[in-house]
CSV table of C-alpha atoms and ligand atoms in Angstrom, one decimal:
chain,number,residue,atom,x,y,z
A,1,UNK,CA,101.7,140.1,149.4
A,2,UNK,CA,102.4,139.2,145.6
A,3,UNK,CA,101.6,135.7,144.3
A,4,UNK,CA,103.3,134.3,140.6
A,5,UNK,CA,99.5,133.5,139.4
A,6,UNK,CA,95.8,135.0,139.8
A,7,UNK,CA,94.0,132.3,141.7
A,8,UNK,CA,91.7,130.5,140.1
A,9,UNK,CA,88.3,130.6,141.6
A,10,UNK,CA,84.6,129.5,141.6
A,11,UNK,CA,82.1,131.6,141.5
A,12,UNK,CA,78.3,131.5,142.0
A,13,UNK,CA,77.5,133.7,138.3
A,14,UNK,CA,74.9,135.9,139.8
A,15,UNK,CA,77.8,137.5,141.7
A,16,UNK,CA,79.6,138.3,138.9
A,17,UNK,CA,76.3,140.3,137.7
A,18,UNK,CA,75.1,138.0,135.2
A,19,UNK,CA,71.5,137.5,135.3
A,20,UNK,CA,70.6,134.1,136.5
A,21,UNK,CA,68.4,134.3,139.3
A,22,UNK,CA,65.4,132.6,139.5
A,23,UNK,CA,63.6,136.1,139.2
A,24,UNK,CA,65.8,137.4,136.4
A,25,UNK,CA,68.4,139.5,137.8
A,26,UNK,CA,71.8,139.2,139.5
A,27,UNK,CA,73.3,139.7,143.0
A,28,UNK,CA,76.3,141.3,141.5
A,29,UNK,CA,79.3,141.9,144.7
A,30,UNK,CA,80.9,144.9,143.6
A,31,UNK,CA,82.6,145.0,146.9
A,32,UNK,CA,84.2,141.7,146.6
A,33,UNK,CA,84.9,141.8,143.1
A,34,UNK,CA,86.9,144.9,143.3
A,35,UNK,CA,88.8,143.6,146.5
A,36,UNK,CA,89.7,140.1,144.9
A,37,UNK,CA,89.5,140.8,141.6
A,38,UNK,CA,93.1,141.5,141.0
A,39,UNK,CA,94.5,138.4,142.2
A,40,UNK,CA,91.8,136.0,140.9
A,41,UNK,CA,90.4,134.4,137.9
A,42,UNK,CA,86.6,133.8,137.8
A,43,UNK,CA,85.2,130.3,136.7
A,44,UNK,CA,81.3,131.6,136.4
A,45,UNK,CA,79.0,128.4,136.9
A,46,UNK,CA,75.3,128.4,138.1
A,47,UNK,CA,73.9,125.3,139.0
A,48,UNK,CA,70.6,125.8,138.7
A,49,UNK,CA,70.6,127.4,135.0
A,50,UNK,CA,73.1,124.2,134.6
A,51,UNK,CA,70.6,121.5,135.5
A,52,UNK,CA,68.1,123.3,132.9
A,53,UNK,CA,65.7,125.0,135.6
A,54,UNK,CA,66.2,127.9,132.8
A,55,UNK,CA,65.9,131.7,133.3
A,56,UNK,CA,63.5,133.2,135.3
A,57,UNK,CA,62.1,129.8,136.8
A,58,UNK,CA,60.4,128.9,140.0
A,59,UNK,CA,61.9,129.4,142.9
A,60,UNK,CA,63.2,126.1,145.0
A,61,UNK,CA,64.2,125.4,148.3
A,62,UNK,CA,65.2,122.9,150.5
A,63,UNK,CA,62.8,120.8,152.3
A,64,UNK,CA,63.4,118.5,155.5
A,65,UNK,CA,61.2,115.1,154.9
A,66,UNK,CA,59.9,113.7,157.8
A,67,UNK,CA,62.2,110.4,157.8
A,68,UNK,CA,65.1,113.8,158.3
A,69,UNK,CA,66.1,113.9,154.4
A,70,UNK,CA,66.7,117.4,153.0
A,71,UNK,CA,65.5,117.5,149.6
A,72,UNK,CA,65.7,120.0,147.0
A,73,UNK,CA,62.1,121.0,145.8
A,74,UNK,CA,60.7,123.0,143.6
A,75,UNK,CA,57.9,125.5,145.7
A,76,UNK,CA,54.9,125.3,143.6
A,77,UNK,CA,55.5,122.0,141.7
A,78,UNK,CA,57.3,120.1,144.1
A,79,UNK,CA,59.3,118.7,142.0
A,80,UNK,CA,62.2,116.9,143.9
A,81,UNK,CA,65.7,118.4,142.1
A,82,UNK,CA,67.7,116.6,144.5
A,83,UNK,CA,69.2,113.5,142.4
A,84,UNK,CA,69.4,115.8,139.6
A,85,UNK,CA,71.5,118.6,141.2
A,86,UNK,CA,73.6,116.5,142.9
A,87,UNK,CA,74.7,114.3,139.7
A,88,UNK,CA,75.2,117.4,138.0
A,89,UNK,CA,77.5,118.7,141.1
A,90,UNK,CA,79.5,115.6,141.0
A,91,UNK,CA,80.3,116.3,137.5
A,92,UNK,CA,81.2,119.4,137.6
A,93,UNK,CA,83.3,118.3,140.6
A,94,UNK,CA,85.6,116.2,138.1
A,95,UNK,CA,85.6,119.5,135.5
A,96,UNK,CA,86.9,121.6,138.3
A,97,UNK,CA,89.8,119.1,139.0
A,98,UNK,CA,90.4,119.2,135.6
A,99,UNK,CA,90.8,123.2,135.7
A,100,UNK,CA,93.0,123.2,139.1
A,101,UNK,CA,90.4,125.4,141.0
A,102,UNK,CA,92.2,126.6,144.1
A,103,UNK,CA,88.8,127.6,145.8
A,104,UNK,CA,85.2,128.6,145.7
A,105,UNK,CA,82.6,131.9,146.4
A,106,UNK,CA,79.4,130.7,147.2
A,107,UNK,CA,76.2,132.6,147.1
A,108,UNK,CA,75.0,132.8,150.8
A,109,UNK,CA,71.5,131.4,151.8
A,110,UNK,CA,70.8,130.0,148.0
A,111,UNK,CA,69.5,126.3,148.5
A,112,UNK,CA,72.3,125.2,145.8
A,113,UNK,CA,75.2,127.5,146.6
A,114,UNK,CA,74.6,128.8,150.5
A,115,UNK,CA,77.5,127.4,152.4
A,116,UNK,CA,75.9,128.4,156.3
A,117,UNK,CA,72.6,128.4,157.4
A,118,UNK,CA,70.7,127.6,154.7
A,119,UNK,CA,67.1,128.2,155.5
A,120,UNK,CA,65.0,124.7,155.5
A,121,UNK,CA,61.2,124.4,155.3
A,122,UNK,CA,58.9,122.2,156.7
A,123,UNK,CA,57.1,120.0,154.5
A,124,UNK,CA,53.8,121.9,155.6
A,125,UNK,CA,55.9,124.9,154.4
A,126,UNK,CA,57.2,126.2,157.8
A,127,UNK,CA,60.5,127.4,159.1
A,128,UNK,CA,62.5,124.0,160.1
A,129,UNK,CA,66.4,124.8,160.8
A,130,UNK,CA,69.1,125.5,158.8
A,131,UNK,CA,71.1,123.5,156.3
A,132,UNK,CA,73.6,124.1,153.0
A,133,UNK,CA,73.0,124.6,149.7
A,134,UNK,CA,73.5,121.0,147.5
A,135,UNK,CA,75.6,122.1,145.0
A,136,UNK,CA,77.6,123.3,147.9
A,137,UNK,CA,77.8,120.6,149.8
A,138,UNK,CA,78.4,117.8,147.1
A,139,UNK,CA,81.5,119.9,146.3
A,140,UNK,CA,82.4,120.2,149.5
A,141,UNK,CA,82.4,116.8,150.3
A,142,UNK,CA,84.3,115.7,147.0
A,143,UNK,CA,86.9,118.6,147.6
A,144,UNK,CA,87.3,119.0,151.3
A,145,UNK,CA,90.8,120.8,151.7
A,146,UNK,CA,89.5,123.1,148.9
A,147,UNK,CA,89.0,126.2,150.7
A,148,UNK,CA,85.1,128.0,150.3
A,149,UNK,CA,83.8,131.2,151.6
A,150,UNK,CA,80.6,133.1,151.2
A,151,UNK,CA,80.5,136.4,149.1
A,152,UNK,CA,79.2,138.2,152.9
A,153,UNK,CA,81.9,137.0,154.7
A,154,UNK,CA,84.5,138.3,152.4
A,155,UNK,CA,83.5,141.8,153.3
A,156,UNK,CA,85.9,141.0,156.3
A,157,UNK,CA,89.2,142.4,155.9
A,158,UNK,CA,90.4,139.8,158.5
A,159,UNK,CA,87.8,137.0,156.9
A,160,UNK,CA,89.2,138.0,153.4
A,161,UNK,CA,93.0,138.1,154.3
A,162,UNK,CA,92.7,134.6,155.9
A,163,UNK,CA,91.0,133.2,152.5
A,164,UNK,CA,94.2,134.3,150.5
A,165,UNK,CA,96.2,132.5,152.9
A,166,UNK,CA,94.4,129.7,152.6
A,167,UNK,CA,94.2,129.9,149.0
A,168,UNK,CA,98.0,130.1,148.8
A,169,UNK,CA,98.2,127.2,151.0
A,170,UNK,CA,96.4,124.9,149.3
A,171,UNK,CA,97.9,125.9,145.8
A,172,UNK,CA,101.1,125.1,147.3
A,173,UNK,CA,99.8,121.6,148.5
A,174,UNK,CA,98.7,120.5,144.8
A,175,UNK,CA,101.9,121.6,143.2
A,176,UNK,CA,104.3,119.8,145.9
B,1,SF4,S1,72.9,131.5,144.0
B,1,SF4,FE1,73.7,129.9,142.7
B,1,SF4,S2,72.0,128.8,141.8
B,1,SF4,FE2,71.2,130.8,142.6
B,1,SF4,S3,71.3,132.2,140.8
B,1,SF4,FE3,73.3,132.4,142.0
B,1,SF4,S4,74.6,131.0,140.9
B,1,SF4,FE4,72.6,130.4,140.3
Protein backbone atom coordinates (compact mmCIF):
# COMPACT_ATOMS: atom_id res chain seq x y z
CA UNK A 1 0.00 0.00 0.00
CA UNK A 2 1.25 3.69 -0.83
CA UNK A 3 0.95 6.36 1.88
CA UNK A 4 1.18 10.50 0.82
CA UNK A 5 4.10 10.90 3.67
CA UNK A 6 7.06 8.70 5.17
CA UNK A 7 6.03 8.14 8.75
CA UNK A 8 7.74 9.76 11.12
CA UNK A 9 9.22 7.61 13.69
CA UNK A 10 11.24 7.19 16.94
CA UNK A 11 14.00 5.36 17.07
CA UNK A 12 16.31 3.93 19.88
CA UNK A 13 19.95 5.39 17.95
CA UNK A 14 21.90 2.36 18.53
CA UNK A 15 19.49 0.78 15.92
CA UNK A 16 20.29 3.09 13.52
CA UNK A 17 24.13 2.02 13.98
CA UNK A 18 25.25 4.91 15.77
CA UNK A 19 27.49 4.04 18.55
CA UNK A 20 25.88 4.70 21.80
CA UNK A 21 25.86 1.80 23.88
CA UNK A 22 27.08 1.72 27.06
CA UNK A 23 30.10 -0.43 25.74
CA UNK A 24 30.80 1.66 22.70
CA UNK A 25 29.16 0.09 19.85
CA UNK A 26 25.76 -0.11 18.21
CA UNK A 27 23.00 -2.73 17.70
CA UNK A 28 22.43 -1.49 14.21
CA UNK A 29 18.92 -3.56 12.55
CA UNK A 30 19.76 -3.83 9.09
CA UNK A 31 16.81 -6.04 8.76
CA UNK A 32 14.37 -3.55 9.91
CA UNK A 33 15.88 -0.63 8.45
CA UNK A 34 15.82 -1.99 5.04
CA UNK A 35 12.15 -3.25 5.45
CA UNK A 36 10.81 0.18 6.95
CA UNK A 37 13.08 2.38 5.78
CA UNK A 38 11.29 3.43 2.67
CA UNK A 39 8.17 4.57 4.25
CA UNK A 40 9.76 6.15 7.39
CA UNK A 41 11.62 9.00 8.69
CA UNK A 42 13.97 8.38 11.66
CA UNK A 43 14.00 10.73 14.78
CA UNK A 44 17.37 9.15 16.40
CA UNK A 45 17.21 9.83 20.30
CA UNK A 46 19.14 7.86 23.11
CA UNK A 47 18.11 8.44 26.43
CA UNK A 48 20.85 7.51 28.25
CA UNK A 49 23.64 9.56 26.12
CA UNK A 50 20.66 12.29 26.71
CA UNK A 51 20.61 12.36 30.39
CA UNK A 52 24.59 12.72 30.20
CA UNK A 53 25.58 9.03 31.24
CA UNK A 54 28.15 9.82 28.24
CA UNK A 55 29.82 7.21 25.88
CA UNK A 56 31.00 4.14 26.94
CA UNK A 57 29.60 4.46 30.59
CA UNK A 58 28.53 1.94 33.20
CA UNK A 59 26.09 -0.20 32.49
CA UNK A 60 22.52 0.29 34.53
CA UNK A 61 19.64 -1.73 35.11
CA UNK A 62 16.57 -1.82 36.74
CA UNK A 63 16.26 -2.75 40.28
CA UNK A 64 13.03 -3.90 42.26
CA UNK A 65 13.29 -2.14 46.03
CA UNK A 66 11.87 -4.03 48.54
CA UNK A 67 8.80 -1.66 49.31
CA UNK A 68 8.10 -2.98 45.13
CA UNK A 69 9.63 0.24 43.40
CA UNK A 70 11.60 -0.35 40.19
CA UNK A 71 14.39 1.94 40.12
CA UNK A 72 16.89 2.73 37.63
CA UNK A 73 20.49 2.09 39.03
CA UNK A 74 23.60 2.31 38.04
CA UNK A 75 25.49 -1.45 38.64
CA UNK A 76 28.64 -0.49 40.28
CA UNK A 77 27.80 2.91 41.68
CA UNK A 78 24.35 2.62 42.41
CA UNK A 79 23.51 5.60 41.54
CA UNK A 80 19.57 5.87 41.29
CA UNK A 81 18.85 7.50 37.51
CA UNK A 82 15.30 7.05 37.99
CA UNK A 83 14.06 10.89 38.68
CA UNK A 84 16.53 11.91 36.20
CA UNK A 85 15.50 9.72 33.24
CA UNK A 86 12.10 10.08 33.77
CA UNK A 87 12.11 14.09 33.77
CA UNK A 88 14.15 13.88 30.87
CA UNK A 89 11.44 11.36 29.17
CA UNK A 90 8.68 13.76 29.95
CA UNK A 91 10.41 16.38 28.10
CA UNK A 92 11.15 14.78 25.31
CA UNK A 93 7.57 13.66 25.40
CA UNK A 94 6.42 17.39 24.81
CA UNK A 95 9.41 17.69 21.80
CA UNK A 96 7.85 14.65 20.17
CA UNK A 97 4.36 16.27 20.18
CA UNK A 98 5.88 19.07 18.79
CA UNK A 99 7.41 16.90 15.78
CA UNK A 100 3.97 14.89 15.20
CA UNK A 101 5.70 11.45 15.78
CA UNK A 102 3.31 8.87 14.58
CA UNK A 103 5.18 6.00 16.52
CA UNK A 104 8.12 4.58 18.19
CA UNK A 105 11.03 1.45 17.78
CA UNK A 106 12.30 0.59 20.95
CA UNK A 107 15.32 -1.26 21.73
CA UNK A 108 14.29 -4.64 23.28
CA UNK A 109 15.48 -5.68 26.90
CA UNK A 110 17.38 -2.08 27.40
CA UNK A 111 16.27 -0.85 30.97
CA UNK A 112 15.40 2.68 29.24
CA UNK A 113 14.00 1.65 25.90
CA UNK A 114 12.82 -2.30 26.31
CA UNK A 115 9.10 -2.26 25.78
CA UNK A 116 8.47 -6.40 27.13
CA UNK A 117 10.15 -8.12 29.63
CA UNK A 118 12.56 -6.10 30.78
CA UNK A 119 14.93 -8.12 33.01
CA UNK A 120 14.68 -6.76 36.85
CA UNK A 121 17.30 -7.55 39.52
CA UNK A 122 17.12 -8.04 42.93
CA UNK A 123 18.61 -5.70 45.18
CA UNK A 124 21.12 -8.46 46.32
CA UNK A 125 21.70 -8.56 42.48
CA UNK A 126 19.48 -11.59 41.54
CA UNK A 127 17.08 -12.33 38.76
CA UNK A 128 13.56 -10.66 40.14
CA UNK A 129 10.85 -10.63 37.10
CA UNK A 130 10.46 -8.67 34.29
CA UNK A 131 9.53 -5.02 33.74
CA UNK A 132 9.98 -2.01 30.94
CA UNK A 133 12.42 0.17 30.11
CA UNK A 134 11.63 3.94 31.83
CA UNK A 135 12.14 5.91 28.98
CA UNK A 136 9.63 3.53 27.54
CA UNK A 137 7.23 3.54 29.73
CA UNK A 138 7.10 7.44 30.71
CA UNK A 139 6.35 7.76 26.98
CA UNK A 140 4.09 5.28 26.91
CA UNK A 141 2.05 6.56 29.42
CA UNK A 142 2.03 10.25 28.13
CA UNK A 143 1.31 8.94 24.49
CA UNK A 144 -0.90 5.88 24.84
CA UNK A 145 -2.75 5.60 21.41
CA UNK A 146 0.83 6.25 19.97
CA UNK A 147 1.61 2.94 18.58
CA UNK A 148 5.35 1.14 19.79
CA UNK A 149 6.95 -1.97 18.74
CA UNK A 150 10.26 -3.54 19.44
CA UNK A 151 13.02 -3.73 16.66
CA UNK A 152 12.65 -8.04 17.27
CA UNK A 153 9.21 -8.12 16.70
CA UNK A 154 9.35 -6.20 13.50
CA UNK A 155 11.12 -9.15 11.92
CA UNK A 156 7.45 -10.40 11.61
CA UNK A 157 6.06 -9.90 8.32
CA UNK A 158 2.52 -10.23 10.03
CA UNK A 159 3.90 -8.14 13.26
CA UNK A 160 5.38 -5.51 10.77
CA UNK A 161 2.32 -5.19 8.38
CA UNK A 162 0.07 -4.70 11.44
CA UNK A 163 2.40 -1.72 12.78
CA UNK A 164 1.90 0.17 9.33
CA UNK A 165 -1.68 -0.19 9.89
CA UNK A 166 -1.54 1.04 12.97
CA UNK A 167 0.66 3.78 12.07
CA UNK A 168 -1.72 4.89 9.27
CA UNK A 169 -4.41 4.78 11.82
CA UNK A 170 -3.29 6.84 14.12
CA UNK A 171 -1.96 9.50 11.63
CA UNK A 172 -5.31 9.65 10.39
CA UNK A 173 -6.75 10.24 14.00
CA UNK A 174 -4.38 13.46 14.66
CA UNK A 175 -5.22 15.04 11.31
CA UNK A 176 -9.13 14.54 11.67
S1 LIG B 1 18.92 0.87 23.99
FE1 LIG B 1 18.32 3.02 24.21
S2 LIG B 1 19.56 3.81 25.90
FE2 LIG B 1 20.51 1.89 25.22
S3 LIG B 1 22.06 2.53 23.72
FE3 LIG B 1 20.19 2.07 22.57
S4 LIG B 1 19.17 4.05 22.41
FE4 LIG B 1 20.69 4.27 24.02
Amino acid sequence: MAYSAPFRLGISACLLGEEVRHDGGHKRDTGLIDALGSLVEWVSVCPEVEIGLGTPREPIRLVRRTDGRVELVSVETQIDLTQRMRAHARQRVKEFEQLGLDGYVFKRDSPSCGVFRVPVWSEAGAPDGAGRGLFAEELMRALPAMPVEEEGRLHDAHLREHFIERLSAYRETKTS
